[in-house]
Coordinates of C-alpha atoms in Angstrom, one line a residue:
Chain R
M1 CA 0.1 0.1 -0.4
L2 CA 1.3 3.8 -1.0
T3 CA 0.0 6.6 0.7
L4 CA 0.3 10.1 1.2
T5 CA -0.3 11.7 4.0
N6 CA -0.3 16.0 3.1
V7 CA 2.7 16.2 1.0
H8 CA 4.5 19.4 -0.9
A9 CA 6.3 19.7 -3.0
G10 CA 8.1 21.7 -5.9
Y11 CA 10.4 23.3 -8.3
G12 CA 12.2 26.1 -7.0
A13 CA 10.4 28.3 -6.0
I14 CA 7.2 27.0 -7.6
E15 CA 5.5 25.0 -5.0
V16 CA 2.7 22.5 -6.9
L17 CA 1.7 20.0 -4.1
K18 CA 0.0 22.0 -2.0
S19 CA -1.4 19.8 1.4
L20 CA -0.7 16.2 -0.8
T21 CA -3.2 13.1 0.8
L22 CA -4.0 9.8 -0.7
E23 CA -3.8 6.3 -0.7
V24 CA -3.7 3.7 -3.4
G25 CA -4.5 0.1 -1.7
P26 CA -2.4 -4.0 -3.1
T27 CA -5.3 -4.0 -5.5
E28 CA -7.0 -0.6 -6.6
I29 CA -7.4 1.4 -9.9
V30 CA -6.7 4.6 -8.6
A31 CA -7.5 7.5 -10.2
L32 CA -5.9 10.6 -10.2
L33 CA -7.8 14.1 -12.1
G34 CA -7.8 17.8 -12.0
A35 CA -7.7 20.6 -14.6
N36 CA -3.3 20.7 -16.5
G37 CA -1.6 22.8 -13.2
A38 CA -3.3 20.9 -10.6
G39 CA -0.3 18.5 -9.8
K40 CA -1.1 15.7 -11.5
S41 CA 2.0 14.9 -12.7
T42 CA 4.5 16.8 -10.4
T43 CA 2.7 13.9 -7.6
L44 CA 4.0 10.8 -9.6
L45 CA 6.8 12.6 -9.8
T46 CA 7.1 13.0 -6.7
I47 CA 6.7 9.7 -6.1
A48 CA 9.4 8.2 -8.3
G49 CA 12.0 9.8 -6.4
V50 CA 12.5 12.6 -9.5
V51 CA 10.6 15.9 -7.7
P52 CA 11.8 15.9 -4.2
V53 CA 9.4 15.3 -1.3
R54 CA 9.6 19.2 0.7
S55 CA 7.2 18.0 3.7
G56 CA 5.6 15.4 4.4
A57 CA 5.7 11.3 4.1
I58 CA 4.7 8.8 1.9
T59 CA 5.3 5.9 2.7
W60 CA 5.0 2.3 0.8
Q61 CA 4.4 -1.2 2.3
G62 CA 4.6 0.0 6.1
A63 CA 7.4 1.7 5.3
P64 CA 10.1 5.2 4.3
L65 CA 9.5 5.8 1.4
A66 CA 12.8 8.2 0.3
G67 CA 15.6 8.5 -2.1
K68 CA 16.0 8.5 -6.0
A69 CA 14.7 7.0 -9.2
D70 CA 16.1 4.0 -8.1
A71 CA 14.9 3.5 -5.1
V72 CA 12.2 3.5 -5.4
L73 CA 12.2 1.2 -8.4
R74 CA 13.6 -1.1 -6.6
Q75 CA 10.5 -1.0 -4.5
G76 CA 8.4 -1.7 -7.6
I77 CA 7.6 1.7 -8.0
C78 CA 7.3 2.3 -11.7
L79 CA 6.4 5.3 -13.9
C80 CA 5.9 5.4 -17.9
P81 CA 5.9 9.1 -18.4
E82 CA 3.6 11.3 -19.7
G83 CA 4.2 11.8 -23.1
R84 CA 4.9 8.3 -23.4
H85 CA 9.1 9.0 -23.5
I86 CA 10.0 5.5 -26.0
F87 CA 13.4 5.9 -26.7
P88 CA 12.8 6.9 -30.5
R89 CA 17.0 5.1 -32.0
L90 CA 16.7 1.9 -29.6
T91 CA 14.0 -0.6 -31.9
V92 CA 11.0 -2.3 -29.8
L93 CA 13.4 -4.4 -28.3
E94 CA 15.6 -3.0 -26.5
N95 CA 12.9 -0.4 -25.5
L96 CA 11.7 -2.9 -23.8
I97 CA 15.3 -4.3 -22.9
S98 CA 15.9 -1.3 -21.0
G99 CA 12.8 -1.1 -18.8
S100 CA 14.5 -4.5 -17.3
F101 CA 17.7 -2.4 -16.9
L102 CA 17.6 -3.4 -12.6
L103 CA 16.5 -6.4 -12.8
P104 CA 18.5 -10.6 -14.0
L105 CA 18.7 -10.8 -17.8
K106 CA 18.1 -14.2 -17.8
R107 CA 14.1 -13.6 -17.1
N108 CA 13.5 -11.7 -19.8
P109 CA 12.3 -14.5 -22.2
A110 CA 9.9 -15.1 -20.2
K111 CA 8.2 -11.1 -19.6
L112 CA 9.2 -10.4 -23.4
E113 CA 6.4 -13.7 -24.0
E114 CA 4.0 -11.6 -21.1
I115 CA 3.4 -8.8 -22.7
F116 CA 3.6 -10.4 -26.8
T117 CA 0.6 -11.6 -25.4
Y118 CA -1.0 -8.9 -24.1
F119 CA 0.5 -6.4 -27.3
P120 CA 1.0 -9.1 -30.6
L121 CA 2.2 -6.0 -32.7
L122 CA 4.9 -5.3 -30.4
A123 CA 5.7 -8.9 -31.0
E124 CA 5.3 -8.3 -35.8
R125 CA 7.4 -4.6 -34.6
R126 CA 10.3 -5.7 -32.4
K127 CA 12.8 -4.6 -34.7
Q128 CA 11.3 -1.5 -35.2
L129 CA 12.6 1.5 -34.2
G130 CA 10.8 3.0 -31.4
G131 CA 10.5 6.2 -33.3
T132 CA 8.5 5.2 -35.9
L133 CA 5.6 3.9 -34.0
S134 CA 2.4 5.3 -33.5
G135 CA 0.8 7.2 -30.6
G136 CA -0.8 4.1 -29.6
E137 CA 2.0 1.5 -30.8
Q138 CA 4.4 3.7 -28.5
Q139 CA 1.9 3.4 -25.9
M140 CA 1.2 -0.2 -25.8
L141 CA 5.9 -0.4 -26.0
A142 CA 5.4 1.8 -23.0
I143 CA 3.6 -0.2 -20.9
G144 CA 4.8 -2.7 -22.0
R145 CA 8.7 -1.8 -21.1
A146 CA 7.1 -0.7 -17.7
L147 CA 6.0 -4.5 -16.8
M148 CA 9.9 -5.2 -18.4
G149 CA 10.1 -3.7 -14.4
E150 CA 7.9 -6.1 -13.2
P151 CA 6.1 -3.1 -10.6
K152 CA 4.7 -4.0 -7.9
L153 CA 2.4 -0.7 -8.5
L154 CA 2.5 0.8 -11.8
M155 CA 1.9 4.9 -11.8
L156 CA 0.8 5.6 -15.8
D157 CA 0.3 9.5 -17.0
E158 CA -2.6 10.7 -19.6
P159 CA -1.6 6.7 -21.6
S160 CA -4.7 8.4 -23.7
L161 CA -3.0 11.7 -24.1
G162 CA -3.0 12.2 -28.2
L163 CA -4.2 8.5 -28.8
A164 CA -8.4 7.6 -31.3
P165 CA -10.2 6.6 -29.3
Q166 CA -10.5 2.7 -30.0
I167 CA -6.8 2.7 -29.4
V168 CA -8.1 4.6 -25.7
A169 CA -10.3 1.9 -25.2
K170 CA -7.8 -0.8 -26.0
I171 CA -5.6 0.4 -23.8
F172 CA -7.8 0.9 -21.7
E173 CA -9.1 -3.1 -21.4
I174 CA -5.2 -3.8 -21.1
I175 CA -4.9 -1.1 -18.0
K176 CA -7.1 -3.9 -16.9
V177 CA -6.5 -6.8 -17.1
I178 CA -3.3 -5.5 -15.3
N179 CA -4.9 -5.2 -13.1
R180 CA -5.8 -8.3 -12.2
K181 CA -3.4 -10.2 -12.3
G182 CA -1.9 -8.2 -9.2
V183 CA -0.3 -5.1 -9.5
P184 CA -2.3 -1.6 -7.7
I185 CA -2.3 1.4 -10.6
L186 CA -1.9 4.5 -10.0
L187 CA -3.9 6.7 -12.6
V188 CA -3.5 9.9 -14.2
E189 CA -6.1 10.6 -15.9
Q190 CA -8.0 14.1 -18.0
N191 CA -10.5 11.8 -19.6
A192 CA -11.7 11.9 -17.0
Q193 CA -14.8 9.7 -17.3
Q194 CA -12.8 6.8 -18.9
A195 CA -10.7 6.6 -15.6
L196 CA -13.2 7.1 -13.7
R197 CA -15.1 4.0 -14.9
I198 CA -12.2 0.6 -14.2
A199 CA -11.2 2.9 -11.1
Q200 CA -12.7 1.6 -7.9
R201 CA -11.6 5.0 -6.6
G202 CA -10.1 9.0 -7.6
Y203 CA -9.0 11.8 -6.7
V204 CA -10.4 15.6 -7.6
I205 CA -7.4 17.8 -6.4
V206 CA -7.6 21.4 -7.1
T207 CA -4.0 23.6 -7.3
G208 CA -1.9 21.4 -5.1
R209 CA -4.5 19.8 -2.4
N210 CA -7.4 17.8 -2.6
Q211 CA -10.7 18.7 -3.6
L212 CA -12.7 15.5 -3.9
T213 CA -12.9 12.3 -3.2
G214 CA -15.3 9.2 -3.9
T215 CA -16.0 5.6 -5.8
G216 CA -15.2 5.7 -9.0
A217 CA -18.4 5.3 -9.7
E218 CA -19.3 8.2 -6.8
L219 CA -17.0 10.9 -8.6
L220 CA -19.0 9.5 -11.9
A221 CA -22.0 10.8 -10.8
S222 CA -21.0 14.4 -8.7
D223 CA -22.4 17.3 -10.1
E224 CA -18.7 18.8 -9.1
V225 CA -16.7 16.1 -11.4
R226 CA -19.5 16.1 -14.3
Q227 CA -19.6 20.0 -14.1
A228 CA -15.1 20.6 -14.1
Y229 CA -14.2 17.1 -15.8
L230 CA -17.0 15.6 -17.9
G231 CA -18.2 19.1 -20.0
E232 CA -21.9 18.6 -19.0
Chain O
M1 CA 60.6 2.5 -56.7
S2 CA 57.0 1.9 -59.0
S3 CA 53.9 4.7 -58.7
G4 CA 51.6 1.6 -58.1
S5 CA 53.9 1.0 -54.9
T6 CA 54.3 5.1 -53.9
L7 CA 50.3 5.1 -54.3
T8 CA 49.7 2.4 -51.4
E9 CA 52.3 4.6 -49.1
I10 CA 51.1 7.1 -49.2
L11 CA 47.4 5.0 -48.8
I12 CA 48.9 2.7 -45.6
N13 CA 50.5 6.2 -44.1
G14 CA 47.3 8.0 -44.6
V15 CA 45.6 5.3 -42.8
S16 CA 47.3 4.9 -39.7
R17 CA 47.3 8.6 -39.4
G18 CA 43.4 8.8 -39.8
A19 CA 43.9 5.8 -37.0
V20 CA 44.8 7.8 -34.7
Y21 CA 42.2 10.3 -35.6
A22 CA 40.2 8.1 -34.9
L23 CA 40.8 6.7 -31.3
V24 CA 41.1 10.2 -30.2
A25 CA 37.6 11.2 -32.7
L26 CA 35.9 8.8 -31.2
G27 CA 36.2 9.9 -27.7
Y28 CA 34.9 13.8 -28.8
T29 CA 32.0 11.7 -30.2
M30 CA 30.9 9.9 -27.5
V31 CA 31.0 12.6 -25.6
Y32 CA 28.6 14.8 -27.8
G33 CA 26.3 11.4 -28.7
V34 CA 25.8 11.2 -24.6
L35 CA 25.9 14.7 -23.7
G36 CA 24.8 16.5 -26.4
M37 CA 28.2 19.1 -25.1
I38 CA 31.4 19.1 -27.0
N39 CA 33.7 18.3 -24.1
F40 CA 37.4 20.7 -25.2
A41 CA 39.3 19.8 -22.8
H42 CA 39.5 16.0 -24.8
G43 CA 42.6 16.2 -26.8
E44 CA 44.4 17.3 -23.4
V45 CA 43.5 12.9 -22.4
F46 CA 46.4 12.0 -25.8
M47 CA 49.4 14.2 -23.9
I48 CA 48.8 13.2 -21.2
G49 CA 48.8 9.3 -22.0
M50 CA 52.4 9.7 -23.9
F51 CA 54.3 11.9 -20.9
A52 CA 52.6 8.9 -19.0
C53 CA 53.8 5.7 -20.6
V54 CA 57.7 8.1 -21.8
Y55 CA 58.0 8.2 -18.0
A56 CA 55.8 4.8 -16.8
I57 CA 58.7 3.2 -19.1
G58 CA 62.1 5.0 -17.8
I59 CA 60.3 3.7 -14.6
F60 CA 59.8 0.2 -15.3
S61 CA 62.8 0.0 -17.6
V62 CA 64.8 1.6 -13.7
A63 CA 63.2 -1.3 -11.5
W64 CA 63.2 -4.5 -13.9
G65 CA 64.9 -4.0 -16.9
N66 CA 64.4 -2.9 -20.6
H67 CA 61.7 -6.4 -21.2
V68 CA 60.5 -4.9 -24.7
L69 CA 56.9 -5.6 -24.9
L70 CA 56.7 -6.3 -21.4
N71 CA 57.8 -2.5 -20.5
L72 CA 55.8 -1.0 -23.7
G73 CA 52.3 -2.5 -22.9
L74 CA 52.4 -1.7 -19.0
G75 CA 52.9 2.0 -20.1
L76 CA 50.0 1.8 -22.7
L77 CA 48.2 0.0 -19.8
V78 CA 49.5 3.4 -17.3
A79 CA 49.0 5.7 -19.8
M80 CA 45.2 4.8 -20.8
I81 CA 45.0 4.4 -16.6
F82 CA 46.5 7.9 -16.4
S83 CA 44.3 8.7 -18.9
A84 CA 40.7 8.6 -17.9
G85 CA 41.3 9.7 -14.3
Y86 CA 41.3 12.6 -16.2
G87 CA 39.2 12.1 -18.7
Y88 CA 37.1 11.1 -15.0
A89 CA 37.6 14.3 -13.5
N90 CA 37.1 16.3 -15.5
E91 CA 33.5 14.8 -16.0
R92 CA 33.3 15.2 -12.3
I93 CA 34.7 18.7 -12.4
A94 CA 33.7 20.8 -15.9
Y95 CA 30.9 19.3 -16.5
R96 CA 29.0 17.5 -13.8
R97 CA 27.7 20.4 -11.2
L98 CA 27.7 22.0 -14.7
R99 CA 24.9 19.6 -17.2
K100 CA 22.0 22.3 -16.8
A101 CA 23.3 25.3 -16.6
H102 CA 24.0 27.7 -19.9
A103 CA 25.7 26.1 -22.8
L104 CA 29.2 28.6 -22.8
A105 CA 29.4 27.3 -19.1
P106 CA 31.3 23.8 -19.2
L107 CA 32.7 25.3 -23.1
T108 CA 34.7 27.3 -20.9
S109 CA 35.5 25.5 -18.1
A110 CA 37.0 23.2 -20.3
I111 CA 38.9 25.4 -22.3
G112 CA 40.2 26.6 -18.6
I113 CA 41.1 22.4 -17.6
S114 CA 42.9 22.4 -21.3
T115 CA 44.8 25.4 -21.2
F116 CA 45.7 24.7 -17.5
L117 CA 47.3 21.7 -17.8
Q118 CA 48.9 22.1 -21.2
Y119 CA 51.1 24.7 -19.1
F120 CA 51.1 22.3 -15.9
I121 CA 52.5 20.0 -18.2
F122 CA 54.5 22.5 -19.7
L123 CA 56.2 24.0 -16.7
T124 CA 56.7 20.9 -14.4
V125 CA 57.9 18.6 -17.7
S126 CA 58.3 19.8 -20.6
K127 CA 60.0 22.7 -21.4
Q128 CA 63.3 20.7 -23.7
N129 CA 61.6 18.1 -25.3
V130 CA 61.6 14.7 -24.3
G131 CA 61.7 11.5 -26.7
F132 CA 60.4 8.9 -26.5
P133 CA 62.9 5.7 -25.4
R134 CA 65.2 4.8 -28.8
Y135 CA 65.8 1.6 -27.6
Y136 CA 61.8 1.2 -26.8
S137 CA 60.8 2.6 -30.6
D138 CA 63.5 1.3 -32.4
M139 CA 62.3 -2.1 -33.1
L140 CA 58.5 -1.1 -33.9
T141 CA 59.8 1.9 -36.1
S142 CA 63.1 0.3 -38.7
N143 CA 62.0 -3.7 -38.3
H144 CA 59.4 -3.7 -41.5
I145 CA 57.0 -6.6 -43.2
H146 CA 57.4 -6.0 -46.8
L147 CA 54.0 -6.8 -48.7
G148 CA 53.6 -6.4 -52.5
G149 CA 56.9 -3.8 -52.9
V150 CA 56.1 -1.6 -49.8
D151 CA 57.4 -0.8 -46.2
I152 CA 55.0 -1.2 -44.1
T153 CA 56.2 -0.8 -39.7
Y154 CA 55.3 -2.7 -36.8
L155 CA 53.8 0.5 -35.8
Q156 CA 51.9 0.7 -38.8
I157 CA 50.5 -2.5 -38.5
A158 CA 50.3 -2.3 -34.4
I159 CA 47.9 0.6 -34.8
L160 CA 45.8 -0.7 -38.2
G161 CA 45.3 -3.4 -35.5
L162 CA 44.5 -2.1 -32.1
T163 CA 41.9 0.1 -34.3
I164 CA 40.0 -2.3 -36.0
V165 CA 40.5 -4.5 -32.8
I166 CA 39.3 -1.9 -30.2
M167 CA 36.6 -0.4 -33.3
T168 CA 34.8 -4.0 -33.3
G169 CA 35.1 -4.6 -29.9
L170 CA 33.2 -0.6 -29.5
F171 CA 30.6 -1.4 -31.9
Y172 CA 29.7 -4.9 -30.3
L173 CA 29.7 -3.6 -26.3
I174 CA 27.5 -1.0 -27.7
H175 CA 24.8 -2.2 -30.5
F176 CA 25.0 -6.3 -28.8
T177 CA 25.0 -5.8 -25.4
R178 CA 22.7 -4.6 -22.4
F179 CA 25.3 -1.6 -21.5
G180 CA 24.7 -0.5 -24.9
I181 CA 21.5 -0.1 -24.6
A182 CA 21.4 1.9 -21.5
L183 CA 23.7 4.0 -23.3
R184 CA 21.8 4.9 -26.1
A185 CA 19.6 5.0 -23.8
T186 CA 20.8 7.7 -21.9
A187 CA 21.7 10.2 -25.1
Q188 CA 18.5 9.8 -26.3
D189 CA 16.6 10.6 -23.4
Q190 CA 17.3 11.2 -20.0
L191 CA 14.1 11.4 -17.6
M192 CA 12.9 7.9 -19.0
A193 CA 16.6 6.5 -18.6
S194 CA 16.8 7.2 -15.2
L195 CA 13.5 6.3 -14.3
V196 CA 14.4 2.8 -16.1
G197 CA 16.4 2.6 -13.4
I198 CA 19.8 3.5 -15.4
P199 CA 22.4 5.7 -14.0
V200 CA 23.2 8.3 -15.5
D201 CA 25.9 9.9 -14.1
R202 CA 27.8 6.5 -13.3
I203 CA 27.5 5.8 -17.9
I204 CA 27.8 9.3 -18.7
A205 CA 31.9 8.9 -16.6
F206 CA 31.9 5.8 -18.8
T207 CA 31.5 7.4 -21.9
F208 CA 34.5 10.0 -20.6
I209 CA 36.3 7.1 -18.8
L210 CA 35.9 5.4 -21.9
G211 CA 37.3 8.0 -24.5
S212 CA 39.7 8.9 -22.8
A213 CA 41.3 5.1 -22.6
L214 CA 41.1 5.8 -26.3
A215 CA 43.2 8.8 -26.8
A216 CA 45.5 7.6 -24.7
I217 CA 47.1 4.8 -27.0
A218 CA 46.6 7.4 -29.7
G219 CA 49.1 9.3 -27.4
V220 CA 51.0 6.6 -27.0
M221 CA 51.3 5.4 -30.9
V222 CA 51.7 9.0 -32.1
S223 CA 54.7 9.6 -29.6
M224 CA 56.9 6.4 -31.1
Y225 CA 55.8 7.9 -34.8
D226 CA 57.2 11.2 -34.4
N227 CA 60.2 9.8 -31.6
V228 CA 59.2 13.3 -29.2
L229 CA 56.3 14.4 -26.7
V230 CA 55.5 18.7 -26.6
F231 CA 52.7 20.0 -24.4
D232 CA 50.8 21.5 -26.4
A233 CA 50.9 17.2 -28.5
G234 CA 47.1 17.1 -27.8
Y235 CA 45.6 20.8 -28.6
R236 CA 46.8 19.7 -32.2
V237 CA 46.6 16.6 -33.1
G238 CA 42.5 17.0 -30.3
L239 CA 41.5 20.1 -33.4
K240 CA 42.3 17.7 -36.2
A241 CA 40.3 14.4 -34.4
F242 CA 37.7 17.3 -33.5
T243 CA 36.8 18.0 -37.4
A244 CA 37.3 14.7 -38.4
A245 CA 34.2 14.2 -35.8
I246 CA 32.7 17.9 -37.6
L247 CA 33.2 15.5 -41.5
G248 CA 31.4 12.2 -40.3
G249 CA 28.9 14.4 -38.0
I250 CA 29.0 14.5 -34.6
G251 CA 28.1 12.1 -32.3
N252 CA 28.1 9.3 -34.7
I253 CA 30.4 6.6 -34.1
P254 CA 31.1 5.3 -37.3
G255 CA 31.1 8.8 -39.0
A256 CA 33.9 9.7 -36.6
V257 CA 35.7 6.7 -38.2
L258 CA 34.7 7.9 -41.9
G259 CA 35.7 11.4 -41.0
A260 CA 39.3 10.7 -39.4
M261 CA 40.1 8.5 -42.6
I262 CA 38.9 10.9 -45.0
L263 CA 41.0 12.9 -43.3
G264 CA 44.9 11.6 -42.9
L265 CA 44.8 10.3 -46.1
T266 CA 44.0 14.0 -47.2
E267 CA 47.1 14.7 -45.3
A268 CA 48.8 12.1 -46.7
L269 CA 48.4 12.9 -50.6
T270 CA 48.9 16.7 -49.8
T271 CA 52.1 15.5 -48.5
L272 CA 52.8 14.0 -51.7
G273 CA 52.3 17.0 -53.8
F274 CA 52.9 20.4 -52.0
G275 CA 54.2 19.5 -49.0
S276 CA 53.6 18.8 -45.7
E277 CA 53.5 22.9 -44.3
W278 CA 50.0 22.9 -46.8
N279 CA 48.4 19.7 -44.7
D280 CA 46.5 22.1 -42.6
V281 CA 44.5 23.9 -45.2
S282 CA 43.7 21.1 -47.3
T283 CA 42.1 19.4 -44.4
F284 CA 40.4 23.4 -43.3
A285 CA 39.4 23.3 -47.2
V286 CA 38.4 19.2 -47.1
L287 CA 35.6 20.4 -43.7
M288 CA 34.7 24.0 -45.0
L289 CA 33.5 21.0 -48.2
V290 CA 32.1 18.6 -46.6
L291 CA 29.9 20.9 -44.1
L292 CA 28.4 23.8 -47.4
L293 CA 28.0 20.7 -49.5
R294 CA 26.2 19.0 -45.5
P295 CA 26.2 20.3 -42.7
R296 CA 24.5 17.5 -40.7
G297 CA 28.5 15.6 -42.1
L298 CA 28.0 13.0 -44.0
L299 CA 26.1 10.4 -41.5
G300 CA 25.0 13.5 -39.5
E301 CA 21.5 12.7 -38.5
R302 CA 19.1 15.4 -39.1
V303 CA 18.6 17.4 -36.6
A304 CA 14.8 17.2 -36.7
D305 CA 15.7 13.4 -35.6
K306 CA 17.9 14.7 -32.8
V307 CA 14.7 16.6 -31.0

């Protein structure tokens, strides 16, 4: 279980997170919603150890989560960042292998096999350069690369960004499958409706603070969420 | 001597000179590939390698006598270690803390380190020209094999052989190992590389170390070839190697080798046609011509691909 308690974090003089509190249970999909600039990506980058915590506490499986990106990753928390960040001049296969950098190489064949069953297209394109894939294919590759690290918590930042509705549906389907196999997921999304449909719980944050929280269904039904994020 | 064998000799001279430039050019191009910055203190690794090797051989021959191959081999190793140490220090002092600064800041600090080191060596050990110990270089420069009507010295064979082995090893390292994937990933996207657990700082430091060790090998070879060690040798060879890297497309490893070979051959042909004093004129004429026709260099990527 991951918990954030009154976390403050930011860049230079700008404080982005102003006392944020949230938790992700061991089998949950949790959606993190909010307007542009609310601090959703910063929340994920702070958990991942890229942005330092200024005050407040982050705990993971009962112990304080501290240290830089590689220390967090070693504890099984893996971030799939916004914009996918595929290595453009590595092949699909090399991109996937890069995801397991901290783990023994001999575990790779079995994991690759599993990822190719989620995304058969990646198997076909394994020798193609990452930069030549379409947006949807790159998102699949980004998720596949994250899974290569055998995450115990997967954080996805805007996996639907810029993708056609059909592809989005497919990606959300796979997110559900990954979760059912036992990986908790913290999901940041612009596409609030889609996110809340697969999430057990969600948080709405405004300028780095908690605004609303509830189950996926409660938030979908809430007037505030409908007006602000579902365009109704 | 027939003109055919003259041409062959020029080719061999040009290629072995090109191989030396290539070993130095790789350091420029690898650092650029990973950091997107030019390491203007790279030339000095070459000079440090020269001096470290000569002094090490001096110490070894006093310690246990003149065993040519043993002392040369150990001297080369010492040169690589000293140069690698310098490369690492250069990364820590001139580059790491300035990685996020304005691009001119690391460039200026690198020029500072380079100048400091040149004159430090000049004032401490190189006021008189130091020569490579004859006893050792003669074995390689006086002996030669006769092949198809031309003489090739052992030194030339050693330079070519070592360069081929190193290039092959480097190609394998970069394209067929997990370390190579980490190196290329760091070059393409540092944030993402750190998010998959690649130790970005260590990869960058290693790039400096590797490039420096290669340049040390070149330094030892050239000091045997020319038989003289000067404090600004690194500046002069560094400029040529840098030109070779730009010519081939900075950041591109095969490009650095290609550029270096073109430069080596240009110089050999110029020496034959006009005399060696015209070398710099022809070298930079070739550079300007290539850049006019192909600004990204011969094998360089389009700028749009890098972004």
